[in-house]
Amino acid sequence: GENVEQHPSTLSVQEGDSAVIKCTYSDSASNYFPWYKQELGKRPQLIIDIRSNVGEKKDQRIAVTLNKTAKHFSLHITETQPEDSAVYFCAATDNNNDMRFGAGTRLTVKP
Amino acid sequence: ETGVTQSPTHLIKTRGQQVTLRCSSQSGHNTVSWYQQALGQGPQFIFQYYREEENGRGNFPPRFSGLQFPNYSSELNVNALELDDSALYLCASSLDYGELFFGEGSRLTVL
């Protein structure tokens, strides 16, 4: 089955700096890669996703890149703000069935 | 449109007991997935129901079982509770295999 690894497990940046979180996956059949943000005590919420027919997708300060050959994808947050502080999870699936999540990255943005 | 709601929000059980967790899907959604999230970990896929049929299962023993009703609400049942079952149980609904919308979760403590 699919195995998703995520790093770093913790990331601390200064407000205004960029943050990058990286994930690798094992199953070449995976074709959908969402990223979720989970604030303390809250539900995971989708912030951006990418499908395997696209190499990059951007939504304002958030972007995701996908390298299918190397089986890795990354989340990029630019101009970070304190409200970006949360735990971020990457995930991978081939049809949204049996979605596998990474272990999470705790991002802290220091004002 | 109502979001995904789960009940109860918190509960405490003892080893060997049984528990039922409930989930109401977001309006219009026909697919429900259940995840177990241990403290500091990413969500782990338990199983998914699509139009009342189990449509995929993660690496969880048979004492984890589920049900989806005609109105697409769902239950997760866990028998013979073990200490390691203590976790946040998340329900997520979607339309077919689209974006997952998570509930706030049910936090189960097994003593």
mmCIF file of C-alpha atoms in Angstrom, chain A residues 32 36 38 41-46 49 51 89 95-104 106, chain B residues 4 35 37 40-43 45 48 55-58 88 90 94 97-100 102-104:
data_model
loop_
_atom_site.group_PDB
_atom_site.id
_atom_site.type_symbol
_atom_site.label_atom_id
_atom_site.label_comp_id
_atom_site.label_asym_id
_atom_site.label_seq_id
_atom_site.Cartn_x
_atom_site.Cartn_y
_atom_site.Cartn_z
ATOM 1 C CA TYR A 32 -4.136 13.026 -6.114
ATOM 2 C CA TYR A 36 -4.407 19.893 4.931
ATOM 3 C CA GLN A 38 -4.978 21.488 11.202
ATOM 4 C CA GLY A 41 -8.199 21.219 18.496
ATOM 5 C CA LYS A 42 -9.705 21.776 15.061
ATOM 6 C CA ARG A 43 -10.528 19.622 12.068
ATOM 7 C CA PRO A 44 -8.087 19.212 9.148
ATOM 8 C CA GLN A 45 -8.994 21.606 6.337
ATOM 9 C CA LEU A 46 -7.928 21.338 2.718
ATOM 10 C CA ASP A 49 -4.379 20.007 -3.834
ATOM 11 C CA ARG A 51 -3.385 16.038 -9.473
ATOM 12 C CA PHE A 89 -0.387 17.227 6.541
ATOM 13 C CA ASN A 95 -8.887 7.644 -6.146
ATOM 14 C CA ASN A 96 -9.579 9.353 -2.805
ATOM 15 C CA ASN A 97 -10.121 5.886 -1.415
ATOM 16 C CA ASP A 98 -7.624 4.915 1.279
ATOM 17 C CA MET A 99 -5.978 8.315 1.462
ATOM 18 C CA ARG A 100 -2.622 8.046 3.237
ATOM 19 C CA PHE A 101 -1.390 10.969 5.301
ATOM 20 C CA GLY A 102 2.077 12.020 6.291
ATOM 21 C CA ALA A 103 2.922 12.373 9.976
ATOM 22 C CA GLY A 104 2.551 16.145 9.868
ATOM 23 C CA ARG A 106 4.228 21.675 12.984
ATOM 24 C CA VAL B 4 -19.879 17.249 8.850
ATOM 25 C CA TYR B 35 -9.731 8.028 10.252
ATOM 26 C CA GLN B 37 -5.538 10.220 14.596
ATOM 27 C CA GLY B 40 1.055 13.933 17.224
ATOM 28 C CA GLN B 41 0.369 11.696 14.235
ATOM 29 C CA GLY B 42 -1.324 12.001 10.891
ATOM 30 C CA PRO B 43 -4.788 10.536 10.328
ATOM 31 C CA PHE B 45 -7.382 5.459 7.203
ATOM 32 C CA GLN B 48 -14.649 4.188 3.595
ATOM 33 C CA ASN B 55 -15.415 0.602 -0.334
ATOM 34 C CA GLY B 56 -11.953 0.225 1.090
ATOM 35 C CA ARG B 57 -10.311 -0.625 4.386
ATOM 36 C CA GLY B 58 -7.038 0.284 6.012
ATOM 37 C CA LEU B 88 -9.196 11.308 17.865
ATOM 38 C CA LEU B 90 -12.282 11.765 12.382
ATOM 39 C CA SER B 94 -17.223 13.751 0.098
ATOM 40 C CA TYR B 97 -14.307 10.772 -4.685
ATOM 41 C CA GLY B 98 -13.989 14.523 -4.390
ATOM 42 C CA GLU B 99 -12.540 16.742 -1.687
ATOM 43 C CA LEU B 100 -12.764 15.385 1.854
ATOM 44 C CA PHE B 102 -13.705 16.559 7.968
ATOM 45 C CA GLY B 103 -15.775 16.724 11.121
ATOM 46 C CA GLU B 104 -14.340 18.020 14.387
#
